[in-house]
Coordinates of C-alpha atoms in Angstrom, one line a residue:
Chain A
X242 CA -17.3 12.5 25.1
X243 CA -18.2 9.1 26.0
X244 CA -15.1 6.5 26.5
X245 CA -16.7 3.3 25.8
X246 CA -15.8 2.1 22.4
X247 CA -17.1 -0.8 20.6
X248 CA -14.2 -2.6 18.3
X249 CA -15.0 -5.4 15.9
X250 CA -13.2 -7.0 12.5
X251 CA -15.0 -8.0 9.6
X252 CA -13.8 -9.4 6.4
X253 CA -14.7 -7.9 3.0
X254 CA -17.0 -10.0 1.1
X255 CA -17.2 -10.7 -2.6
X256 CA -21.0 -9.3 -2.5
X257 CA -19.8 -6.3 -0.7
X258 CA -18.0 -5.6 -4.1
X259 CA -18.8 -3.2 -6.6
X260 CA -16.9 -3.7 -10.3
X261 CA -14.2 -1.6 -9.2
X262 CA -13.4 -4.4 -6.9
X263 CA -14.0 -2.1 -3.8
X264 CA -16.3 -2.4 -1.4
X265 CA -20.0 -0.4 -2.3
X266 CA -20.7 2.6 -0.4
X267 CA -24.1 1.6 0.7
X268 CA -22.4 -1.2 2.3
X269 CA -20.6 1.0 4.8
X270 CA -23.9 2.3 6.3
X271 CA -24.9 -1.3 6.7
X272 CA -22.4 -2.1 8.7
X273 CA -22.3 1.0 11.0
X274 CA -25.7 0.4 11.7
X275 CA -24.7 -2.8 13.1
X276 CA -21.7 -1.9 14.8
X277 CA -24.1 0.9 16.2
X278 CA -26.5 -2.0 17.5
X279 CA -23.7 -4.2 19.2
X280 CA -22.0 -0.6 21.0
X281 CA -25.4 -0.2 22.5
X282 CA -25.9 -4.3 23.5
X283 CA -22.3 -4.1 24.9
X284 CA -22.7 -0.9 27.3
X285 CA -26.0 -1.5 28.0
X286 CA -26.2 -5.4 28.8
X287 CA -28.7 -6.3 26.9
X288 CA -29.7 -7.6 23.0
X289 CA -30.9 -5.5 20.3
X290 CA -33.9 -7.2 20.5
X291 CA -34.5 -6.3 24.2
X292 CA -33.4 -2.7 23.9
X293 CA -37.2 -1.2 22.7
X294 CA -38.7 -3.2 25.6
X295 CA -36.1 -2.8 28.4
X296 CA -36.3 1.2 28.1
X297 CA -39.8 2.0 27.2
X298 CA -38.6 3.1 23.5
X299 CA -39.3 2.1 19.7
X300 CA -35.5 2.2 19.1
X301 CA -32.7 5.0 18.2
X302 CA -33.3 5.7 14.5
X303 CA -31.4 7.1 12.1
X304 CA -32.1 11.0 11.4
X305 CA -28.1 11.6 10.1
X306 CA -26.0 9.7 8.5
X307 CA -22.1 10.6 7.1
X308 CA -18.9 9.2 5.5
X309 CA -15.9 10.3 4.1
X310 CA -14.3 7.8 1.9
X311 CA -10.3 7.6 2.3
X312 CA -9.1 4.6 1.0
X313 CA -10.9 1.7 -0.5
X314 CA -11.4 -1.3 1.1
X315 CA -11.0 -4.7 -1.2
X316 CA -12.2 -8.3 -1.4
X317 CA -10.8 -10.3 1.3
X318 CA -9.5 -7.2 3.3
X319 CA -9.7 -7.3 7.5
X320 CA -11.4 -4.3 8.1
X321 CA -11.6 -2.8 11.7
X322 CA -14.3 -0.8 12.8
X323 CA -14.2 1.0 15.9
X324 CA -17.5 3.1 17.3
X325 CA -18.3 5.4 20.0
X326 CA -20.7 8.0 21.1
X327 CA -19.1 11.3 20.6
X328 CA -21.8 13.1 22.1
X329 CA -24.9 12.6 24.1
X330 CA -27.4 15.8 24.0
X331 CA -30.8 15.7 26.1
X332 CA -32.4 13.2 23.3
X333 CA -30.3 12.4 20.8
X334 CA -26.7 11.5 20.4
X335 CA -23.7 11.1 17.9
X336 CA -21.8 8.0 17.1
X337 CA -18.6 8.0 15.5
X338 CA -17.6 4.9 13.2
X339 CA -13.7 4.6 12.7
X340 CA -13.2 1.7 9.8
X341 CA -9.3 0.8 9.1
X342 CA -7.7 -1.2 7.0
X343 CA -4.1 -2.4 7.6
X344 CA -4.4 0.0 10.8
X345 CA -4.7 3.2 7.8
X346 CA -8.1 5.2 8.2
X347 CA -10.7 3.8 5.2
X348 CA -13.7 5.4 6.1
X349 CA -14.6 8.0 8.8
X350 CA -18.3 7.8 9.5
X351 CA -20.9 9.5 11.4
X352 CA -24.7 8.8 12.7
X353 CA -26.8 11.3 14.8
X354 CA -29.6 9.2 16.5
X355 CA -32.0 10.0 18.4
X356 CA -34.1 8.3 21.6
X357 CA -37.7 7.7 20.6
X358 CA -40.9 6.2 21.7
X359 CA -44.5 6.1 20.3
X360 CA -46.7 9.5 21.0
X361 CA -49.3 8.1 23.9
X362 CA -52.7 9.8 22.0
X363 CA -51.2 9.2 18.1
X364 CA -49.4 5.8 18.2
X365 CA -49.0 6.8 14.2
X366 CA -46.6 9.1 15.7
X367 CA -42.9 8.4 17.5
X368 CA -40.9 11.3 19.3
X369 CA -37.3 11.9 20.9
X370 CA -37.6 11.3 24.7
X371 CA -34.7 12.5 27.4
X372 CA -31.9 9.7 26.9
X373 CA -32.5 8.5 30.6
X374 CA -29.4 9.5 33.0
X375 CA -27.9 6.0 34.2
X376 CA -27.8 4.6 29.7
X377 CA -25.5 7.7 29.5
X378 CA -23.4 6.3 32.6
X379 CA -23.3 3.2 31.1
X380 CA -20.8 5.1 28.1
X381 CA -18.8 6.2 30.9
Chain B
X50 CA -24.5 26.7 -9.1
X51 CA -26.0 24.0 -12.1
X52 CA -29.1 24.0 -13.2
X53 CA -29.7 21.2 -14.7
X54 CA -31.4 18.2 -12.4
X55 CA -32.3 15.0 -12.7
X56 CA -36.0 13.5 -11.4
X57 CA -37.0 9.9 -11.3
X58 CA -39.8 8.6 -9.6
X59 CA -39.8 5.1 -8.0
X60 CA -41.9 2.9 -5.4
X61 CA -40.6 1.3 -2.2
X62 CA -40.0 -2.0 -2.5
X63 CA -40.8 -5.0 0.3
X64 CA -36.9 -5.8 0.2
X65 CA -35.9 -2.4 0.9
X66 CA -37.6 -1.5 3.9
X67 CA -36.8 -2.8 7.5
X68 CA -38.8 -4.4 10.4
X69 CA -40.1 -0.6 11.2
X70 CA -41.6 -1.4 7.8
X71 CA -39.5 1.9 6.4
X72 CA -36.8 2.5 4.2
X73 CA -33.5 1.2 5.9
X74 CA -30.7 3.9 5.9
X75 CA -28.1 1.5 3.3
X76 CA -30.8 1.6 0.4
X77 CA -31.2 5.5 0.2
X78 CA -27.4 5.2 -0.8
X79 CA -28.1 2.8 -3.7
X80 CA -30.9 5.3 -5.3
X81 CA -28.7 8.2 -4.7
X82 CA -25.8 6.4 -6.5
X83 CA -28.1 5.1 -9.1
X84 CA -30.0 8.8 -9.6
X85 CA -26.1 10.1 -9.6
X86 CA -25.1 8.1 -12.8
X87 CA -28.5 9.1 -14.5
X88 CA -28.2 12.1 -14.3
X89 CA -24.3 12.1 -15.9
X90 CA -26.2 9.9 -18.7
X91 CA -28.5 12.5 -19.5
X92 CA -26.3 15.5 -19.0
X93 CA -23.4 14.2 -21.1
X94 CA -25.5 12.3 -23.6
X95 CA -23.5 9.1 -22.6
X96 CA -24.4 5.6 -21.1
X97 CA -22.8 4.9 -17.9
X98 CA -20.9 2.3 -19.5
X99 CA -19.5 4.7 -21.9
X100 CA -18.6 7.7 -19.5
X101 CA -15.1 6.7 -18.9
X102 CA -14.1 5.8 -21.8
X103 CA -15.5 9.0 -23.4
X104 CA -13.9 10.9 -21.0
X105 CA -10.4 9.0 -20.3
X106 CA -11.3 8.8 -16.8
X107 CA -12.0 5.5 -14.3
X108 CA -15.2 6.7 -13.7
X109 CA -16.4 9.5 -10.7
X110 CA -15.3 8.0 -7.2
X111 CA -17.5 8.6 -4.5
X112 CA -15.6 10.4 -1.4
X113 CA -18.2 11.3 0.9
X114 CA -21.8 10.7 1.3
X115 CA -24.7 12.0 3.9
X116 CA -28.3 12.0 4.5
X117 CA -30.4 13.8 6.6
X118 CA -33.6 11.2 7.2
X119 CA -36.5 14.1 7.6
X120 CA -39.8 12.0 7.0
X121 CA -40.1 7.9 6.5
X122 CA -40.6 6.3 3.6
X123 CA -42.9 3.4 3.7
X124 CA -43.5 -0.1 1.6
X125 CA -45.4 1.0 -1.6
X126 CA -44.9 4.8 -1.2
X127 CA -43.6 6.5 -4.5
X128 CA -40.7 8.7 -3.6
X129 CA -39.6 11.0 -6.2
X130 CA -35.8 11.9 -6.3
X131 CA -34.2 15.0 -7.3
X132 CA -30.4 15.9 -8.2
X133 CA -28.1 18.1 -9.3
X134 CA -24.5 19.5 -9.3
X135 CA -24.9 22.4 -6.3
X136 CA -20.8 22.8 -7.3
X137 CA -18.3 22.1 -9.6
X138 CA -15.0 22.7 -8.1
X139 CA -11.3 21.8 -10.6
X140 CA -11.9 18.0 -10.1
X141 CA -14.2 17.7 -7.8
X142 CA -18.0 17.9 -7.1
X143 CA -21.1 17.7 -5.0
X144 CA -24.5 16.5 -6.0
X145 CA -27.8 17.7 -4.1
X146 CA -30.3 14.9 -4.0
X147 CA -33.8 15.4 -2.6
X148 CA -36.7 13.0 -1.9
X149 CA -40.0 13.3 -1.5
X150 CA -42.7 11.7 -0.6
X151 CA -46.2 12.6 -1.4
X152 CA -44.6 16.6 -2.1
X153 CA -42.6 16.2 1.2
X154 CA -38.8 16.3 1.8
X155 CA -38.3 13.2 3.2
X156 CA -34.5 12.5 2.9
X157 CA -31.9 15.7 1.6
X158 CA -29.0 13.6 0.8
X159 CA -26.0 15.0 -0.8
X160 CA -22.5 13.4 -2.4
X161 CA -18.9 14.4 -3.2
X162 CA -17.4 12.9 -5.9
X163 CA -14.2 12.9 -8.0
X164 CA -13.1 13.4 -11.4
X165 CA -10.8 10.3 -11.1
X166 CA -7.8 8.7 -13.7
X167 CA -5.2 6.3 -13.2
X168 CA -1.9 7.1 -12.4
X169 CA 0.3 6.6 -15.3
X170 CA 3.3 6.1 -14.2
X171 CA 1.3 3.4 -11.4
X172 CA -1.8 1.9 -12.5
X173 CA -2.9 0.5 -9.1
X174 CA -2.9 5.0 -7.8
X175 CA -5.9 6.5 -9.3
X176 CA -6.4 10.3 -8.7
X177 CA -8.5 13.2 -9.3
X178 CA -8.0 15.7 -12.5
X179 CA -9.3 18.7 -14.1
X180 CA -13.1 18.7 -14.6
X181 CA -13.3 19.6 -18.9
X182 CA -15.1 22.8 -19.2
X183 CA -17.6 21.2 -21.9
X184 CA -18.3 18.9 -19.2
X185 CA -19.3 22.0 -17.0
X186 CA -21.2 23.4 -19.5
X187 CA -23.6 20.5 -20.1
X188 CA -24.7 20.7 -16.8
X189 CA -25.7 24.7 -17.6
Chain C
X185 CA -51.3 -22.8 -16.2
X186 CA -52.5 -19.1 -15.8
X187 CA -51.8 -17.2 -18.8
X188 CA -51.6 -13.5 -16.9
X189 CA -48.0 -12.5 -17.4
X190 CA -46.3 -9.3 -16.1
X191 CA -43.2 -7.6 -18.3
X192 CA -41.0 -5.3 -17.0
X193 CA -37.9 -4.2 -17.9
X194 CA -35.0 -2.6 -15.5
X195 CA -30.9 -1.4 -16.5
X196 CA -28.4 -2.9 -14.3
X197 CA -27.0 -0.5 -11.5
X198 CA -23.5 -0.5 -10.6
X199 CA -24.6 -1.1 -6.8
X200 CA -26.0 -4.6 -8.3
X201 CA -23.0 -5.6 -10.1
X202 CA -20.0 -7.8 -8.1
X203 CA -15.9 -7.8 -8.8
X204 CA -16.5 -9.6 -12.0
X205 CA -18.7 -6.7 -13.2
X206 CA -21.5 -9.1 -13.6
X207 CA -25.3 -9.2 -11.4
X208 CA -24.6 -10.7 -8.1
X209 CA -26.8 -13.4 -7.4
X210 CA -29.1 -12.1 -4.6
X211 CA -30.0 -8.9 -6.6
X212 CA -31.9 -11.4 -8.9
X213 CA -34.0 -13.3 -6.2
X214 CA -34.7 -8.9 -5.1
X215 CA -35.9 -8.7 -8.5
X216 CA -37.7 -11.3 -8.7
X217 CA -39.7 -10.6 -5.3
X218 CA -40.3 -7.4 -6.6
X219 CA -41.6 -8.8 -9.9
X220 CA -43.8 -11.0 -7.9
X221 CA -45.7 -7.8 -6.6
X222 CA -45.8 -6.7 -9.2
X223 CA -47.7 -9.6 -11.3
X224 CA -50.3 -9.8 -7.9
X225 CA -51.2 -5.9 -8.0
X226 CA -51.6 -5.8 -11.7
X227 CA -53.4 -8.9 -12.0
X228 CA -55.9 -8.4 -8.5
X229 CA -55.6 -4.3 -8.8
X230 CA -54.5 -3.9 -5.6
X231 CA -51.5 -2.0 -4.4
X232 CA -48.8 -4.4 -3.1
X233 CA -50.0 -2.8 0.7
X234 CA -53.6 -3.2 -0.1
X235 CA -53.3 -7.2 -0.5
X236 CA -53.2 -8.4 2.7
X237 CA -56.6 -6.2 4.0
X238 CA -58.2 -6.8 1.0
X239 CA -58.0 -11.0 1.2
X240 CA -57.5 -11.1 4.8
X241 CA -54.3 -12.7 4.3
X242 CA -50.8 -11.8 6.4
X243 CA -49.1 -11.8 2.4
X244 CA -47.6 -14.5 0.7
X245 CA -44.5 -16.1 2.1
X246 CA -41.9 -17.4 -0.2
X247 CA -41.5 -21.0 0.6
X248 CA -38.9 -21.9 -2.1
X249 CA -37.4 -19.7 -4.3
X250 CA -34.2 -20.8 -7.2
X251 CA -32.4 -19.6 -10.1
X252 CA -30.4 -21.3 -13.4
X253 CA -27.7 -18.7 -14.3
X254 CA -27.3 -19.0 -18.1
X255 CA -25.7 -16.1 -19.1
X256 CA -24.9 -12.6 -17.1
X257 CA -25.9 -9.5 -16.9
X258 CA -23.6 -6.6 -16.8
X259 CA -23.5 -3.2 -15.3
X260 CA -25.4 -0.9 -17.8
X261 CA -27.6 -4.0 -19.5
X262 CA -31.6 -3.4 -20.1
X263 CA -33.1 -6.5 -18.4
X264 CA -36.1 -7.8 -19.1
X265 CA -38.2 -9.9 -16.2
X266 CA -41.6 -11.4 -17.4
X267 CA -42.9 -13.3 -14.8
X268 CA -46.4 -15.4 -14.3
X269 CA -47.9 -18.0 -12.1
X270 CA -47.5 -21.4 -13.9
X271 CA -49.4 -23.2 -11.0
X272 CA -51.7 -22.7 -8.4
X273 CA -52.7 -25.7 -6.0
X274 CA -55.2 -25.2 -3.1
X275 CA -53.1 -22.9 -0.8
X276 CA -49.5 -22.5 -2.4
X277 CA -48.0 -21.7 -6.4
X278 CA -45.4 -21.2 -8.6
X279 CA -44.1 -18.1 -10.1
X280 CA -41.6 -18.2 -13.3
X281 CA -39.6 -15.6 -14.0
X282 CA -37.6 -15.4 -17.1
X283 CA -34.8 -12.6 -17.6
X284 CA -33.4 -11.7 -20.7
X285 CA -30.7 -10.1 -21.8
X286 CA -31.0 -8.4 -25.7
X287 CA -33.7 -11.1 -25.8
X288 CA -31.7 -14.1 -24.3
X289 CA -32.5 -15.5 -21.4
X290 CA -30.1 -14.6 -19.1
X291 CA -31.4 -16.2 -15.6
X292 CA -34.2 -18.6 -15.7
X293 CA -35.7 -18.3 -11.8
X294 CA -38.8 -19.9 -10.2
X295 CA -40.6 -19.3 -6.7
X296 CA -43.2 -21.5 -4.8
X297 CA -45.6 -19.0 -2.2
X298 CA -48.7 -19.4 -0.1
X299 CA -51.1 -17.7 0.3
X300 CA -51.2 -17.6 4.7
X301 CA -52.9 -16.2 7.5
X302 CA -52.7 -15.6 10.8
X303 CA -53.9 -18.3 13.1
X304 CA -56.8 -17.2 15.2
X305 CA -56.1 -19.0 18.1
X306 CA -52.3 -18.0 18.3
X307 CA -51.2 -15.0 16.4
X308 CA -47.4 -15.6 16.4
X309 CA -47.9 -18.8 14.3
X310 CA -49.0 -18.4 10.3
X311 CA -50.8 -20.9 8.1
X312 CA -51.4 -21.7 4.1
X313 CA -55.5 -21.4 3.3
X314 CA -56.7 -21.7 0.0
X315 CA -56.4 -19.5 -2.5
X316 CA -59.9 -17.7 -3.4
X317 CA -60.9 -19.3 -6.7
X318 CA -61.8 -15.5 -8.1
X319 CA -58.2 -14.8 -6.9
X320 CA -56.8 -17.5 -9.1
X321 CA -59.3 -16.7 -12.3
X322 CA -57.9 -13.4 -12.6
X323 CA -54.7 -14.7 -13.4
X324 CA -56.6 -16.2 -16.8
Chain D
X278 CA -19.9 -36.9 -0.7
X279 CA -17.2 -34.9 0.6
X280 CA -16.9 -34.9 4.3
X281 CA -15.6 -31.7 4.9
X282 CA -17.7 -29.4 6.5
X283 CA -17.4 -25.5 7.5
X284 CA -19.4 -24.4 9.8
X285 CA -19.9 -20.6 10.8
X286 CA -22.5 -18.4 13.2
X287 CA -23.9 -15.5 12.8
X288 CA -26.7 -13.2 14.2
X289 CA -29.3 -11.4 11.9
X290 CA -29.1 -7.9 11.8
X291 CA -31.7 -5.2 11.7
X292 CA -30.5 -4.7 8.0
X293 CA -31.5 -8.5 6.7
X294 CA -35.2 -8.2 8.0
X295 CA -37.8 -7.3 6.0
X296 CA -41.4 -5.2 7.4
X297 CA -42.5 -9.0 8.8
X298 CA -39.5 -8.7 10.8
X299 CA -37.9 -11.9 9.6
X300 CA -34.9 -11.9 7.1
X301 CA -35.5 -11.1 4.1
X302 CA -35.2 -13.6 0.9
X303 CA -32.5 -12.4 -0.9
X304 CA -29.9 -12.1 2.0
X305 CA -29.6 -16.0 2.7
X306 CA -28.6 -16.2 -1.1
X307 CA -25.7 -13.9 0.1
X308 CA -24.6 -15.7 3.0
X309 CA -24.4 -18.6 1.5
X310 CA -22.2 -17.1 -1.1
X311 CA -19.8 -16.0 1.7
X312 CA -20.1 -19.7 3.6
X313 CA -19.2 -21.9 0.0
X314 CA -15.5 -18.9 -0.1
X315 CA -15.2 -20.1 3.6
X316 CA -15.5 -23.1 3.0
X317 CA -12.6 -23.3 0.5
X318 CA -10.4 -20.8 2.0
X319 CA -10.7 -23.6 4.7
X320 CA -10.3 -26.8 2.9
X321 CA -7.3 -25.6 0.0
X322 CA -5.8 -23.1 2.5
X323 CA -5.4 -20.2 0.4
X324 CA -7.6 -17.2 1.0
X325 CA -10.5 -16.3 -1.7
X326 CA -8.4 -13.6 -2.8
X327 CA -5.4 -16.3 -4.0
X328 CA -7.9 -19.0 -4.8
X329 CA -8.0 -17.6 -8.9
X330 CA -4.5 -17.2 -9.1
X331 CA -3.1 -20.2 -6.9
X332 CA -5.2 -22.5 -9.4
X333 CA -5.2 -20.6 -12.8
X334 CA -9.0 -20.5 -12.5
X335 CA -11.2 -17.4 -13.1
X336 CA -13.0 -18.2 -9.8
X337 CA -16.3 -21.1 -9.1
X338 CA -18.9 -19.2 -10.7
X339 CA -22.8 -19.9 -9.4
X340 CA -24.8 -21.6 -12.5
X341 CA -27.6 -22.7 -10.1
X342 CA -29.1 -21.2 -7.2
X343 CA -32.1 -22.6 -4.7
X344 CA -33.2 -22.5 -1.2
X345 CA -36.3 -23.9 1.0
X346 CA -37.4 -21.9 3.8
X347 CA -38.8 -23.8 6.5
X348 CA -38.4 -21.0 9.5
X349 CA -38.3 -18.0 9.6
X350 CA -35.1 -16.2 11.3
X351 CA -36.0 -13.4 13.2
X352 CA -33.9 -10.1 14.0
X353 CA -30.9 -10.9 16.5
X354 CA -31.1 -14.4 16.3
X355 CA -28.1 -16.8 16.2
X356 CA -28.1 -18.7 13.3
X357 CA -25.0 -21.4 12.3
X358 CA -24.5 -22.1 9.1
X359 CA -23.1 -25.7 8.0
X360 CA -21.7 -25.9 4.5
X361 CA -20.1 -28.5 2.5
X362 CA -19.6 -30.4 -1.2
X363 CA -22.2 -32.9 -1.6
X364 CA -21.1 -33.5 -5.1
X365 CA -18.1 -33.1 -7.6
X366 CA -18.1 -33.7 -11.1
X367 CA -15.6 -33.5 -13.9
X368 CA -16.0 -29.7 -13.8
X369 CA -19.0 -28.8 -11.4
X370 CA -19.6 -29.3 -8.0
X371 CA -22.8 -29.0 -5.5
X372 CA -23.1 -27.1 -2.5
X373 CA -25.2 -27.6 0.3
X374 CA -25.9 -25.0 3.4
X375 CA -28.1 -26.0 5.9
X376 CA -29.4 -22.8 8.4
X377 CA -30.2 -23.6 11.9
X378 CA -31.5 -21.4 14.1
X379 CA -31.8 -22.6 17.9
X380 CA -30.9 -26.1 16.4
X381 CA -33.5 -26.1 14.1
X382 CA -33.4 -26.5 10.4
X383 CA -34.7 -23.2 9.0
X384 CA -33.4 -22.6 5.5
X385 CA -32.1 -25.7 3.6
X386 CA -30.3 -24.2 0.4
X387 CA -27.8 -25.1 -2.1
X388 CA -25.3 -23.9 -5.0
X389 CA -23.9 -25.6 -8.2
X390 CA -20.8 -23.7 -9.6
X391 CA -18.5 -24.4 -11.9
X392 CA -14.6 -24.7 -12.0
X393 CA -13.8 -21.9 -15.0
X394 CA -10.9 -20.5 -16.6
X395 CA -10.7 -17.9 -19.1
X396 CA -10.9 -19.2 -23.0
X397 CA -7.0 -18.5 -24.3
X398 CA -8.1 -17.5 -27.5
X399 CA -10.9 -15.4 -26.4
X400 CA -10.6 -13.8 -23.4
X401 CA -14.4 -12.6 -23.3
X402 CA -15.0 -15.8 -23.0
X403 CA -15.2 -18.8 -19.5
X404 CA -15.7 -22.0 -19.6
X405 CA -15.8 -24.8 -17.4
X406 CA -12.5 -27.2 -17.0
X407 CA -12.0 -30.2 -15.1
X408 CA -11.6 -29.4 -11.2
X409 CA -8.0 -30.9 -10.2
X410 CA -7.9 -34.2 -8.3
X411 CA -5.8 -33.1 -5.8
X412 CA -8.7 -29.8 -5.1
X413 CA -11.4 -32.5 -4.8
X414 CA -9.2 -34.9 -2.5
X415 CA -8.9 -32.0 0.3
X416 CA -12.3 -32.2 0.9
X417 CA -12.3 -35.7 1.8

């Protein structure tokens, strides 16, 4: 299991809201996907926008995604969100989301991602690639 | 296992999709939500405004969602979107939703959600009850 | 003032609606884009993905876009957009769209667009050309 | 014109942008909803959540909505937000947000809301009340 984690805080916005007054579960997958952006910028030194050209890939998308609602999270709550790779495998990989509010588990969420790049003869076509050796150092 | 399902077709919109010109991950979770309460409507005869109050509940909480992402969807494609109840446990229960594009699986996404009311004794708790039978039987 | 007007109608999800159990304001400038789409494919018969190849243009940008909030909408409310170009100048126009609730307007919103390409001599920059005038008589 | 300002940063995520790769419409409409709560969380020093209750208002409700898009804002790019009242009337005020990104202006958009309470006699009901002088004299 990798050890680097990637911690930000994030206040709940009105437009995060649903009527219930609680934030919208599609809103939770939004912001895992970014958190998932800014744990990859951090270990790996460079900006999502230099991550496709830096490595030869098209990016790490999506083919999983999970959450297990706990406790709701409010209007105006701090919410904590704390992600990590759980997992590396030869070309994809798990990341873990942790969101808290008040320091109590909210939401437990999960991604699988994989490494891809663009198929040589069929640019149509993307495929996972080996995660190369020294990004998977970089998550110590 | 329920048999009765739910099918709406709809096309991809320009704000849904991302700068890989496909679906992003968040707005699956909006249709699945959406195609959940639709097909509650139809099984129960009810609007979704109406459900709780016909049913003395605050409504059917969402506490987990997931998403497999199989094939892309892309700007303009119509993706049709199946659901159903795969179980009905005592207050609980999990919806199957399946999309396709052009005949193909393209995301198999899936929800558990709650029979919920609030606490008497303490408005602010809300927490899961007994599923009505004549609820369960509308589904077949 | 082109007399081509596209009508559709749309219930209001719960993922659209805010604390206040009313439409959150960016869900109608979403709705709106989508109406645009939809007035250009149903008026040029094109798809929405078509347009661009077909008029050798990169789309067309939104240059301004506002709304007048008049009354709202609520979770569960049948909506009605009807939308249509009120002018078209050499190269840019505006779209009107009126929603209504139970037949009131609800949210009176307007766009200006142009119609753009990509420059030939440098690609990353876009430009307004005029609009074809057998682009602009099919909108009556 | 008030002089107070509120000024916040921000970078565009993967999740604003649209297939053009620039952010998408509707998702300046909702950060400049969460700048105009900064910005009087900031000047009355109450958060958004106390803001209703500290002034016996229902909240500052959006009657009027409008932006200009100069630039586009790309994904991963910084872009600061500067906010503040250009305008306060008996029982409306106007907003102003100016996007920069790299210094530039790229979105120049603005708000009118409304200072409302709840009608006593009919609770269904808001209107608009006059916006207390010591509220306007905060914001210089």
């Amino acid at each position: 299991m990798a050890t680097f984690t990637f911690r930000r805080q994030l206040t709940v916005e009105w437009g995060h809201c649903d009527p219930a007054g609680i934030v919208f579960n599609s809103r939770f997958f939004e912001m895992f996907d970014v958190s998932t952006w800014m744990l990859f910028e951090t270990a790996l030194g460079v900006t999502a926008h230099e991550l496709a050209e830096t490595f030869d890939i098209i990016g790490i998308p999506l083919v999983d995604a999970r959450a297990n609602f706990l406790k709701p999270a409010k209007f105006g709550d701090v919410v904590e969100i704390t992600s990590r790779v759980t997992e590396f495998r030869r070309s994809s990989f798990d990341v873990e989301h942790r969101l808290t509010v008040g320091g109590e588990l909210a939401v437990d969420g999960g991604e699988t991602r994989v490494w891809a790049t663009r198929d040589r003869t069929n640019p149509e076509k993307i495929h996972a690639v080996a995660i190369p050796s020294d990004v998977i150092a970089r998550f110590g």
